[in-house]
Amino acid sequence: MPHTVVIFGASGDLTSRKLIPALYELFRKKRLPEGTRIVGFSRTPFEHDAWRAKLAESTAGFVGKAFDPERWSQFASCVFYHRGDIENPADFEGLRAFLDQLEVDSAAPTTRVFYLSTAPSFYESAIERLGAAGLAEESRGPVRLVIEKPFGTDLSTARNLNAFVHRVFREEQVYRIDHYLGKETVQNLLVLRFANAIFEPIWNRNYIDHVQITAAEEVAVGRRAAYYDSVGILRDMFQNHLLQLATLTAMEVPARAEADSIRDEKVKVLRAIRPLTREQVFSDTIRGQYRKYRDEPGVPPNSETATYGVVKLHVDNWRWQGVPFILRSGKAMSCRTTQIVIQFRQVPHMMFEGGPRLAFQSNRLVIQVQPAEGIQLHFYTKVPDQGMKMRMTDLSFTFRDRFQSTMPEAYQRLLLDVMQGDASLFARADEVELAWSIVDPIQAAWENPGWPPLALYEAGGWGPPSAVEWMCKQNREWFDLCPILE
């Protein structure tokens, strides 16, 4: 079936950095559906050829050696530009006429994908005008709407946005995108858990002490400081990325590998997460800020916005009762790494003298989401010719070593899934609202000065010293390596 992909905010950074390079790569790999057309919509004045030339330059820079001028020329012939203003209803009527003209030679039904690559403040305007112009109707073929994060700023705004979206589009037409779910290692987590018999018997409270999920970023907030100060680490990383990783780690096996079955199980996890009381926010969370954050342009000199956070959550069900999920994220950290650490319990009785005696010295499974994507299992072995001296060693798997092809950008998989109508890796309305219901009480408590205290930390480290002390009091230890898999 032919496809028409309309990108609102076509002159923006996301389009040139991610969307067009991903679509080009799909075309180069011959995975883009036959007859796909790409239409950019923005206020910036461009002719078709001028926009194609601008995209050729930016795409060549982002895809590197994969850029083939001949293949680009073939791809660019399917790329078009339509100037328009999201706030102007007449421009949507013009867009409809342009699409009708573009698709006039297509005898088969055409799938239309509307991608909101704009600031969130324009979402409602774009959706309302799509509906008013009849562009949400499916008389010519399927219509799908892609919405970038953030989806709301709290539970109330997320509910309002969902209600607004559903006035124009049915839920099955809506694809709320989180690029973390398009990463190969995140998808491989499902394969690791549900295609291998060796993990299921130990993937529970009987064998796992706790789960650490870390998303660390080496960069500071930089030019995004003014925006970031209104958001903070909870809204930026926890409500979406970290909770998504937690649900995939904790979910039960779906009945089928299809969108509703997978998302049903993720929703069950979110419903089972125990809400934190105000007192538990004080004891089970840490908020931090790197020391020079207030010197960033646009940041108030007295800003209490967190650039680092730790949240300990409990999933109240049979599988995970008593197993804390410890989520952590921060800016200006030692390195860029996203990893899931399954920390196993101690053996019931250590018969070897000098063997590991503490929980954090036990076996662990490390799932490296990025960079150097792969998996590592840590276990003890005897050191040769050293009596019964033991040492932690590992079994490692990396995609780079095992497979010749390079890891695709997340947007390649996600865009292809949208066109194919597979919503497995996209958040459903109830999923988004449940995630906000978990984060909102924490955010509300954090907005009260001193609850918990704002812990300062030096850039280039692993966060506040108090975070290390907090883990030690639980007889646990952070797994801080950059990254474990090289």
Coordinates of C-alpha atoms in Angstrom, one line a residue:
M1 CA 0.0 0.0 0.0
P2 CA 1.4 3.5 -0.9
H3 CA 2.1 5.8 2.1
T4 CA 2.2 9.5 2.5
V5 CA 4.2 10.8 5.5
V6 CA 3.5 14.4 6.5
I7 CA 6.0 16.0 8.9
F8 CA 4.7 19.0 10.8
G9 CA 7.7 21.1 12.0
A10 CA 9.7 20.1 8.9
S11 CA 12.3 22.8 9.3
G12 CA 13.1 21.7 12.8
D13 CA 16.0 19.9 14.3
L14 CA 14.3 16.5 14.8
T15 CA 13.4 16.3 11.2
S16 CA 16.9 16.9 9.9
R17 CA 18.7 14.9 12.6
K18 CA 16.4 11.9 13.0
L19 CA 13.3 11.6 10.8
I20 CA 14.7 12.2 7.3
P21 CA 17.9 10.2 7.9
A22 CA 15.8 7.3 9.2
L23 CA 13.5 7.4 6.2
Y24 CA 16.4 7.6 3.8
E25 CA 18.0 4.5 5.5
L26 CA 14.8 2.6 5.2
F27 CA 14.7 3.5 1.5
R28 CA 18.4 2.5 1.0
K29 CA 17.7 -0.8 2.7
K30 CA 14.6 -1.3 0.5
R31 CA 12.3 -1.4 3.5
L32 CA 10.3 1.7 2.8
P33 CA 6.9 0.7 1.5
E34 CA 6.6 1.1 -2.3
G35 CA 5.1 4.4 -3.3
T36 CA 6.0 6.3 -0.1
R37 CA 5.9 10.1 -0.3
I38 CA 7.3 12.4 2.3
V39 CA 5.8 15.9 2.7
G40 CA 7.3 18.6 4.9
F41 CA 5.0 21.2 6.4
S42 CA 6.4 24.3 8.0
R43 CA 6.3 28.1 7.9
T44 CA 9.8 28.4 6.5
P45 CA 9.7 29.3 2.8
F46 CA 11.1 26.5 0.7
E47 CA 10.6 25.2 -2.8
H48 CA 10.7 21.4 -3.2
D49 CA 14.3 21.4 -4.6
A50 CA 15.6 23.8 -2.0
W51 CA 14.3 21.6 0.8
R52 CA 15.7 18.5 -0.8
A53 CA 19.1 20.2 -1.1
K54 CA 19.1 21.2 2.5
L55 CA 18.1 17.7 3.6
A56 CA 20.8 16.1 1.4
E57 CA 23.5 18.1 3.3
S58 CA 22.2 17.3 6.7
T59 CA 21.4 13.7 6.0
A60 CA 24.9 13.1 4.6
G61 CA 26.3 14.4 7.8
F62 CA 24.2 12.2 10.0
V63 CA 24.4 8.9 8.1
G64 CA 28.1 9.2 7.1
K65 CA 29.4 6.5 4.8
A66 CA 25.9 5.1 4.3
F67 CA 25.1 8.2 2.2
D68 CA 24.9 7.3 -1.5
P69 CA 24.3 10.3 -3.8
E70 CA 22.6 8.2 -6.4
R71 CA 20.3 6.5 -3.9
W72 CA 19.6 9.9 -2.3
S73 CA 18.6 11.3 -5.7
Q74 CA 16.1 8.4 -6.0
F75 CA 14.8 9.0 -2.5
A76 CA 14.6 12.8 -2.9
S77 CA 12.3 12.4 -5.9
C78 CA 9.6 11.3 -3.3
V79 CA 10.3 14.2 -1.0
F80 CA 8.1 17.4 -1.2
Y81 CA 7.5 20.6 0.7
H82 CA 4.3 22.5 1.5
R83 CA 4.5 25.8 3.3
G84 CA 2.0 26.3 6.0
D85 CA 1.2 27.6 9.4
I86 CA -0.2 25.3 12.1
E87 CA -2.3 28.2 13.4
N88 CA -3.9 28.9 10.1
P89 CA -6.9 26.6 9.2
A90 CA -6.7 27.7 5.5
D91 CA -3.3 26.1 5.3
F92 CA -4.7 22.7 6.2
E93 CA -7.3 23.0 3.5
G94 CA -4.3 23.8 1.2
L95 CA -2.5 20.7 2.5
R96 CA -5.5 18.5 1.8
A97 CA -5.6 19.7 -1.8
F98 CA -1.9 19.2 -2.1
L99 CA -2.1 15.6 -0.8
D100 CA -5.1 14.8 -3.1
Q101 CA -3.1 16.1 -6.1
L102 CA 0.1 14.2 -5.0
E103 CA -1.9 10.9 -4.6
V104 CA -4.1 11.3 -7.7
D105 CA -2.2 8.7 -9.7
S106 CA -2.5 6.1 -6.9
A107 CA -5.2 3.6 -7.7
A108 CA -4.7 1.7 -4.4
P109 CA -5.8 3.1 -1.0
T110 CA -3.1 5.3 0.6
T111 CA -2.0 5.3 4.3
R112 CA -1.4 8.8 5.6
V113 CA 0.9 9.4 8.5
F114 CA 0.8 12.8 10.2
Y115 CA 3.9 13.3 12.4
L116 CA 3.8 16.1 14.9
S117 CA 7.5 17.1 15.1
T118 CA 6.6 20.4 16.7
A119 CA 6.7 22.0 20.1
P120 CA 4.0 20.4 22.4
S121 CA 2.2 23.8 22.5
F122 CA 1.2 23.2 18.8
Y123 CA -0.2 19.7 19.3
E124 CA -3.8 20.7 19.9
S125 CA -3.9 23.3 17.1
A126 CA -2.5 20.7 14.6
I127 CA -5.0 18.0 15.7
E128 CA -8.0 20.3 15.7
R129 CA -7.1 21.6 12.2
L130 CA -6.5 18.1 10.8
G131 CA -9.9 17.2 11.9
A132 CA -11.6 20.3 10.6
A133 CA -9.9 19.8 7.2
G134 CA -11.2 16.2 7.0
L135 CA -7.6 14.9 7.1
A136 CA -8.5 12.4 10.0
E137 CA -11.1 10.7 7.8
E138 CA -10.1 7.2 6.5
S139 CA -12.2 7.2 3.3
R140 CA -9.0 7.0 1.2
G141 CA -7.1 4.6 3.5
P142 CA -5.7 4.4 7.0
V143 CA -4.8 7.6 8.8
R144 CA -2.2 7.6 11.7
L145 CA -1.1 10.3 14.0
V146 CA 2.4 10.3 15.6
I147 CA 3.0 12.4 18.7
E148 CA 6.4 13.1 20.1
K149 CA 7.1 13.3 23.9
P150 CA 6.5 15.0 26.2
F151 CA 2.8 14.0 26.2
G152 CA 1.6 16.4 28.8
T153 CA 3.5 17.8 31.8
D154 CA 1.5 16.0 34.5
L155 CA -1.5 13.7 34.9
S156 CA -4.0 16.4 34.4
T157 CA -2.5 17.8 31.2
A158 CA -2.0 14.3 29.8
R159 CA -5.6 13.4 30.4
N160 CA -6.7 16.6 28.8
L161 CA -4.5 16.0 25.7
N162 CA -5.8 12.4 25.4
A163 CA -9.3 13.7 25.5
F164 CA -8.5 16.3 22.9
V165 CA -6.8 13.8 20.6
H166 CA -9.8 11.3 20.9
R167 CA -12.2 14.0 19.7
V168 CA -10.5 13.7 16.3
F169 CA -8.6 10.4 16.2
R170 CA -9.5 7.0 17.5
E171 CA -7.0 5.5 20.0
E172 CA -5.9 2.9 17.5
Q173 CA -4.8 5.7 15.1
V174 CA -2.5 7.3 17.7
Y175 CA 1.2 6.5 18.1
R176 CA 2.8 8.2 21.1
I177 CA 6.5 7.8 20.4
D178 CA 9.3 7.2 22.9
H179 CA 12.6 6.7 20.9
Y180 CA 14.0 4.5 23.7
L181 CA 11.6 1.7 22.7
G182 CA 13.0 1.7 19.2
K183 CA 16.5 0.7 20.4
E184 CA 17.5 -2.8 19.4
T185 CA 18.6 -3.7 22.9
V186 CA 15.3 -2.7 24.4
Q187 CA 13.5 -4.9 21.9
N188 CA 16.0 -7.6 22.6
L189 CA 15.0 -7.6 26.3
L190 CA 11.7 -9.2 25.2
V191 CA 13.5 -11.8 23.3
L192 CA 16.0 -12.4 26.1
R193 CA 13.2 -13.0 28.6
F194 CA 10.5 -14.7 26.5
A195 CA 12.5 -16.8 24.0
N196 CA 14.9 -18.4 26.4
A197 CA 13.9 -21.0 29.0
I198 CA 16.9 -20.4 31.2
F199 CA 15.8 -17.0 32.6
E200 CA 12.1 -17.4 33.4
P201 CA 12.7 -19.6 36.5
I202 CA 15.0 -17.1 38.2
W203 CA 13.2 -13.9 37.0
N204 CA 11.4 -13.3 40.3
R205 CA 11.7 -12.3 44.0
N206 CA 13.1 -15.7 44.9
Y207 CA 16.4 -15.0 43.1
I208 CA 16.6 -11.3 42.5
D209 CA 17.6 -8.8 45.2
H210 CA 16.9 -5.7 43.3
V211 CA 16.9 -4.1 39.8
Q212 CA 18.9 -1.0 38.9
I213 CA 17.9 1.0 35.8
T214 CA 20.3 3.8 35.0
A215 CA 20.2 6.4 32.2
A216 CA 23.2 8.7 32.6
E217 CA 24.1 11.5 30.2
E218 CA 27.6 12.9 30.0
V219 CA 26.5 16.3 28.6
A220 CA 25.2 19.1 30.7
V221 CA 21.9 20.9 29.8
G222 CA 23.8 23.6 27.8
R223 CA 21.6 25.5 25.4
R224 CA 18.5 23.7 26.6
A225 CA 18.9 25.1 30.1
A226 CA 16.0 27.6 30.0
Y227 CA 13.6 24.9 28.8
Y228 CA 15.1 22.2 31.1
D229 CA 14.6 24.4 34.1
S230 CA 10.9 24.2 33.6
V231 CA 11.0 20.4 33.2
G232 CA 13.6 18.7 35.4
I233 CA 14.8 15.2 35.5
L234 CA 11.6 13.5 36.6
R235 CA 9.6 14.8 33.6
D236 CA 12.5 14.5 31.2
M237 CA 13.6 10.9 31.9
F238 CA 11.5 9.1 34.5
Q239 CA 7.9 9.4 33.3
N240 CA 8.8 8.0 29.9
H241 CA 12.2 6.4 29.4
L242 CA 12.9 4.8 32.8
L243 CA 9.3 3.7 33.5
Q244 CA 9.2 2.1 30.0
L245 CA 12.3 0.1 30.7
A246 CA 11.0 -0.9 34.1
T247 CA 7.7 -2.2 32.6
L248 CA 9.5 -4.3 30.0
T249 CA 11.8 -5.7 32.7
A250 CA 8.9 -6.5 35.1
M251 CA 6.0 -7.5 32.8
E252 CA 4.6 -11.0 32.5
V253 CA 4.8 -12.9 29.2
P254 CA 2.1 -11.6 26.8
A255 CA -0.3 -14.1 25.3
R256 CA 0.8 -13.0 21.8
A257 CA 3.5 -10.8 20.2
E258 CA 1.1 -8.1 19.3
A259 CA 0.5 -4.5 20.3
D260 CA -2.5 -4.9 22.7
S261 CA -1.1 -8.0 24.4
I262 CA 2.3 -6.4 25.1
R263 CA 0.8 -3.0 26.2
D264 CA -1.8 -4.8 28.4
E265 CA 1.1 -6.4 30.4
K266 CA 3.0 -3.1 30.7
V267 CA -0.1 -1.4 32.0
K268 CA -0.5 -4.2 34.6
V269 CA 3.0 -3.4 35.9
L270 CA 2.2 0.4 36.2
R271 CA -1.0 -0.4 38.1
A272 CA 1.0 -2.6 40.5
I273 CA 3.6 0.0 41.3
R274 CA 3.0 1.2 44.9
P275 CA 2.4 5.0 45.0
L276 CA 4.9 6.9 47.2
T277 CA 3.6 8.8 50.2
R278 CA 5.2 12.1 51.0
E279 CA 7.3 10.5 53.7
Q280 CA 8.4 7.8 51.3
V281 CA 9.5 10.4 48.8
F282 CA 11.8 11.8 51.5
S283 CA 13.3 8.3 52.3
D284 CA 13.1 6.6 48.9
T285 CA 14.1 9.3 46.5
I286 CA 17.2 11.5 45.9
R287 CA 17.3 14.7 44.0
G288 CA 20.5 16.4 42.9
Q289 CA 21.9 19.2 40.8
Y290 CA 25.4 19.6 39.3
R291 CA 27.2 22.5 40.9
K292 CA 27.4 24.8 37.8
Y293 CA 23.9 24.3 36.7
R294 CA 22.8 27.7 38.0
D295 CA 25.5 29.3 35.8
E296 CA 23.8 27.9 32.7
P297 CA 22.2 30.6 30.4
G298 CA 18.6 31.1 31.3
V299 CA 18.7 29.3 34.7
P300 CA 17.6 31.4 37.8
P301 CA 20.4 31.8 40.3
N302 CA 18.3 30.2 43.0
S303 CA 16.9 27.3 40.8
E304 CA 15.9 24.1 42.7
T305 CA 15.4 22.1 39.5
A306 CA 16.9 18.6 39.7
T307 CA 19.4 17.5 37.1
Y308 CA 19.8 14.1 38.9
G309 CA 17.3 11.8 40.5
V310 CA 16.9 8.4 42.1
V311 CA 13.6 6.8 42.8
K312 CA 13.0 3.5 44.5
L313 CA 9.7 1.8 43.5
H314 CA 8.0 -1.5 44.5
V315 CA 5.8 -3.6 42.2
D316 CA 3.1 -5.2 44.4
N317 CA 2.5 -8.5 42.7
W318 CA 3.6 -12.1 43.3
R319 CA 6.6 -12.0 41.1
W320 CA 8.2 -8.9 42.4
Q321 CA 7.0 -8.5 46.0
G322 CA 9.9 -7.1 48.1
V323 CA 12.2 -6.5 45.1
P324 CA 12.9 -2.8 44.7
F325 CA 13.3 -1.2 41.3
I326 CA 15.8 1.6 41.7
L327 CA 15.6 4.1 38.8
R328 CA 18.4 6.6 38.3
S329 CA 19.2 9.4 35.8
G330 CA 21.4 12.4 35.7
K331 CA 23.0 15.1 33.5
A332 CA 26.7 15.9 33.5
M333 CA 27.6 12.4 34.6
S334 CA 30.8 10.4 34.2
C335 CA 29.7 9.0 30.8
R336 CA 26.7 8.3 28.6
T337 CA 25.2 5.0 29.4
T338 CA 21.8 3.4 29.7
Q339 CA 21.7 0.0 31.5
I340 CA 19.5 -2.4 33.3
V341 CA 21.2 -4.4 36.1
I342 CA 19.5 -7.5 37.5
Q343 CA 21.2 -8.0 40.9
F344 CA 20.7 -11.6 42.1
R345 CA 20.5 -12.7 45.7
Q346 CA 23.3 -14.3 47.7
V347 CA 23.6 -18.0 47.7
P348 CA 21.8 -19.4 50.8
H349 CA 25.0 -20.7 52.3
M350 CA 28.6 -19.8 51.3
M351 CA 30.7 -22.9 51.9
F352 CA 34.0 -21.4 50.6
E353 CA 36.1 -19.3 52.9
G354 CA 36.7 -15.9 51.5
G355 CA 33.7 -16.1 49.2
P356 CA 31.3 -13.2 48.6
R357 CA 29.2 -12.4 51.7
L358 CA 27.3 -9.2 50.6
A359 CA 24.3 -8.9 48.3
F360 CA 26.1 -6.6 45.8
Q361 CA 28.9 -9.1 45.4
S362 CA 26.5 -11.7 44.0
N363 CA 25.8 -12.6 40.4
R364 CA 24.3 -10.0 38.2
L365 CA 23.0 -9.7 34.7
V366 CA 23.8 -6.4 32.9
I367 CA 21.8 -5.4 29.9
Q368 CA 23.6 -2.5 28.1
V369 CA 21.0 -0.5 26.2
Q370 CA 23.5 2.1 24.9
P371 CA 26.2 2.5 23.9
A372 CA 28.1 -0.8 23.0
E373 CA 24.8 -2.6 23.1
G374 CA 24.9 -6.1 24.6
I375 CA 24.5 -8.3 27.6
Q376 CA 26.9 -9.5 30.3
L377 CA 26.5 -12.1 33.0
H378 CA 28.7 -11.9 36.1
F379 CA 29.5 -15.1 38.0
Y380 CA 32.3 -16.5 40.2
T381 CA 35.1 -18.9 39.1
K382 CA 38.1 -20.4 40.8
V383 CA 41.4 -18.7 40.2
P384 CA 43.9 -21.3 38.8
D385 CA 46.7 -22.4 41.2
Q386 CA 45.4 -20.1 44.0
G387 CA 43.8 -22.6 46.3
M388 CA 40.1 -21.9 46.5
K389 CA 40.5 -18.2 45.8
M390 CA 37.5 -16.9 43.7
R391 CA 37.1 -14.1 41.3
M392 CA 34.1 -12.5 39.6
T393 CA 34.2 -13.1 35.8
D394 CA 31.8 -12.7 33.0
L395 CA 30.2 -14.0 29.8
S396 CA 29.7 -11.2 27.3
F397 CA 27.6 -10.7 24.2
T398 CA 27.7 -7.6 22.1
F399 CA 25.7 -6.9 18.9
R400 CA 28.8 -5.3 17.3
D401 CA 30.9 -8.5 17.7
R402 CA 28.3 -11.0 16.8
F403 CA 26.5 -9.2 13.9
Q404 CA 28.2 -7.4 10.9
S405 CA 25.5 -4.8 10.3
T406 CA 25.6 -1.6 12.3
M407 CA 22.9 -0.9 14.9
P408 CA 20.1 1.0 13.3
E409 CA 18.8 4.3 14.7
A410 CA 15.7 3.8 16.8
Y411 CA 13.6 6.0 14.5
Q412 CA 14.0 3.6 11.6
R413 CA 12.2 0.8 13.5
L414 CA 9.6 3.2 14.9
L415 CA 8.7 4.9 11.6
L416 CA 8.5 1.5 9.9
D417 CA 6.2 0.2 12.6
V418 CA 3.9 3.2 12.2
M419 CA 3.6 2.6 8.5
Q420 CA 2.9 -1.1 9.1
G421 CA 0.3 -0.3 11.8
D422 CA 2.2 -2.1 14.6
A423 CA 1.8 -0.1 17.8
S424 CA 3.7 -2.6 20.1
L425 CA 6.5 -0.1 20.8
F426 CA 4.2 2.9 21.3
A427 CA 2.5 4.1 24.5
R428 CA -1.3 3.7 24.9
A429 CA -3.4 6.5 26.5
D430 CA -3.9 4.6 29.8
E431 CA -0.2 3.8 29.9
V432 CA 0.8 7.4 29.7
E433 CA -1.7 8.5 32.4
L434 CA -0.6 5.7 34.8
A435 CA 3.1 6.7 34.3
W436 CA 2.2 10.3 35.2
S437 CA 0.2 9.2 38.2
I438 CA 3.4 7.6 39.6
V439 CA 5.6 10.6 38.9
D440 CA 3.3 13.4 39.9
P441 CA 3.4 12.8 43.7
I442 CA 7.2 12.7 43.6
Q443 CA 7.4 15.9 41.5
A444 CA 4.9 17.6 43.9
A445 CA 7.0 16.7 46.9
W446 CA 10.2 17.8 45.2
E447 CA 8.8 21.2 44.5
N448 CA 8.7 21.9 48.2
P449 CA 12.2 23.2 49.2
G450 CA 14.2 20.6 51.2
W451 CA 11.9 17.6 50.5
P452 CA 14.2 15.8 50.0
P453 CA 17.2 18.1 50.3
L454 CA 18.8 19.2 47.0
A455 CA 22.2 17.4 46.9
L456 CA 24.9 19.0 44.8
Y457 CA 27.4 17.0 42.8
E458 CA 30.4 17.7 40.7
A459 CA 30.1 17.3 36.9
G460 CA 31.9 14.2 35.5
G461 CA 31.1 11.9 38.4
W462 CA 28.2 9.6 39.4
G463 CA 26.0 12.0 41.2
P464 CA 25.9 13.2 44.9
P465 CA 27.9 11.3 47.5
S466 CA 24.7 10.9 49.5
A467 CA 23.4 8.5 46.8
V468 CA 26.3 6.2 47.6
E469 CA 25.6 6.4 51.3
W470 CA 21.9 5.8 50.6
M471 CA 22.6 2.5 48.8
C472 CA 25.1 1.4 51.4
K473 CA 22.5 1.7 54.1
Q474 CA 20.4 -0.9 52.1
N475 CA 23.4 -3.2 51.9
R476 CA 23.5 -2.5 48.2
E477 CA 25.9 -0.8 45.8
W478 CA 25.6 1.2 42.5
F479 CA 26.9 -0.5 39.4
D480 CA 29.0 2.4 38.1
L481 CA 31.0 1.4 35.0
C482 CA 31.3 3.4 31.7
P483 CA 30.0 1.3 30.1
I484 CA 30.6 -2.3 31.1
L485 CA 30.7 -3.5 27.5
E486 CA 33.3 -1.8 25.3

